[in-house]
Amino acid sequence: MELRTLRAFVEVVRQGGFSKAGKVVFATQSTVSKAVRQLEDEIGVPLLDRIGHRSRLTAAGEIVYRRAIRILMERDDLISELGDLRGLECGILKLGLPPVGSGTLFAKLFAIYRERYPGVDIRLVEYGSERLEEVLLSGEIELAASLLPVSEGFEWQDVKREPLTVVLPVNHELSGCRSLDLPALRDLPLILFETGFALNRVILDACQRHGFEPRVVARSSQVDFIVELAATGMGAAFLPRMIAEQRKHLSIARVPLDEADMDWHIAMIWRRGAYLSHAAKAWLDLVARTRGDHHASSD
C-alpha cells in the first residue's frame, strides 16, 4: 500500500470528486481514478460507491478513510520532526488563515517571519474557519487561525479579541443609535459570510438564544462586497470592529453591537498532541511577542 494512493483516495473523498482531487495532488483525473482502483484491488473490496458522476464511501471506505488520514498525518509529522534536525535553515511552515482579518493581523508578521527565517518555505492556504479546522485535522496544515471556541481536538494560543460592529445604511432609522443588541435587529434581514465561516455560527447561535431565526438575504466571502450590500439597504451585516473601522464608506453607519458572548475571538490552533515543527513554534512565538496577550489553553 503506497502513500500516494492513500493520498489520492483521501482527496477524492475530501474534494467530492476525482477531477477536483486531481488538482490538489497535481495529477490527471484518470491517474487519480487509477490510484483509487489500485487501492481497492489491493484491499479486495470497493471503497467508493460510484453513482453517475458522484461517489460515496462504502462501509469499508469509511474505515480506510479514517485510517488513511491518521497514516498521512503521521507521515507529515515524521517529515517535520526529521526536518527539525536541520533547524530553521530549511524548514516548512504549513499555515491556514481565514480571509476575514488576516491582512490586518498577519501581513506584517509574514514580513518579519520571512526576514528572520529566510530559509523557511511558507505554504499558505486560505479558507473559512470551519474548513481550516477540517484541513488541520487531516494533517494538510500544521497551524490555523480560527475563531474560538474550538473543539477539544485542538489546542490554541490567543491572537486577538474584538467586539462586533453592526453595519447599516447611513440613513437607516437605527444608524444613529449608540449601540444595538440583537433583539433590536430581529426584524432586519441579515447579510452573512459564506458557509464555512465561523462568524456565521457566532451570529446564528446568538439569534437562537434570543428566540428567533434571522432572515438571511445574502452571503459573500468578500468583506468589501458585504459592506456594499449593506450600503444599498439590503440588510444589516456584522464585522469585527477593527475591520469595520477600516471601511470608510460614506453610505454606511457603524454601530457597536452590545451582546455578551459575541466577540470575534481569533486564535492560532493546532491538533491536540501533534508534533509542532521548529517553524511552527517560531511562528507561534512571533505571534505571541507581537500581539502581546499570549494565552495557551486546552479548553
PDB file of C-alpha atoms in Angstrom, residues 164-168 180-181 185 188 236-239 244 253-258:
ATOM      1  CA  LEU A 164     -18.603  43.115  16.672  1.00  0.00           C
ATOM      2  CA  THR A 165     -19.993  46.130  14.848  1.00  0.00           C
ATOM      3  CA  VAL A 166     -23.343  46.337  13.057  1.00  0.00           C
ATOM      4  CA  VAL A 167     -23.050  47.766   9.534  1.00  0.00           C
ATOM      5  CA  LEU A 168     -26.190  49.601   8.347  1.00  0.00           C
ATOM      6  CA  LEU A 180     -27.574  47.880  19.352  1.00  0.00           C
ATOM      7  CA  ASP A 181     -28.452  44.466  20.732  1.00  0.00           C
ATOM      8  CA  LEU A 185     -32.301  43.700  14.822  1.00  0.00           C
ATOM      9  CA  LEU A 188     -33.961  43.229   9.867  1.00  0.00           C
ATOM     10  CA  ALA A 236     -27.538  44.511   8.260  1.00  0.00           C
ATOM     11  CA  ALA A 237     -24.072  42.967   8.409  1.00  0.00           C
ATOM     12  CA  PHE A 238     -21.667  42.172  11.250  1.00  0.00           C
ATOM     13  CA  LEU A 239     -17.931  42.808  11.180  1.00  0.00           C
ATOM     14  CA  ALA A 244     -15.452  47.783  10.124  1.00  0.00           C
ATOM     15  CA  ALA A 253     -23.068  53.599   9.602  1.00  0.00           C
ATOM     16  CA  ARG A 254     -21.072  51.505  12.069  1.00  0.00           C
ATOM     17  CA  VAL A 255     -22.912  50.850  15.336  1.00  0.00           C
ATOM     18  CA  PRO A 256     -21.346  48.846  18.216  1.00  0.00           C
ATOM     19  CA  LEU A 257     -23.109  45.557  18.980  1.00  0.00           C
ATOM     20  CA  ASP A 258     -23.926  45.265  22.685  1.00  0.00           C
TER      21      ASP A 258
END
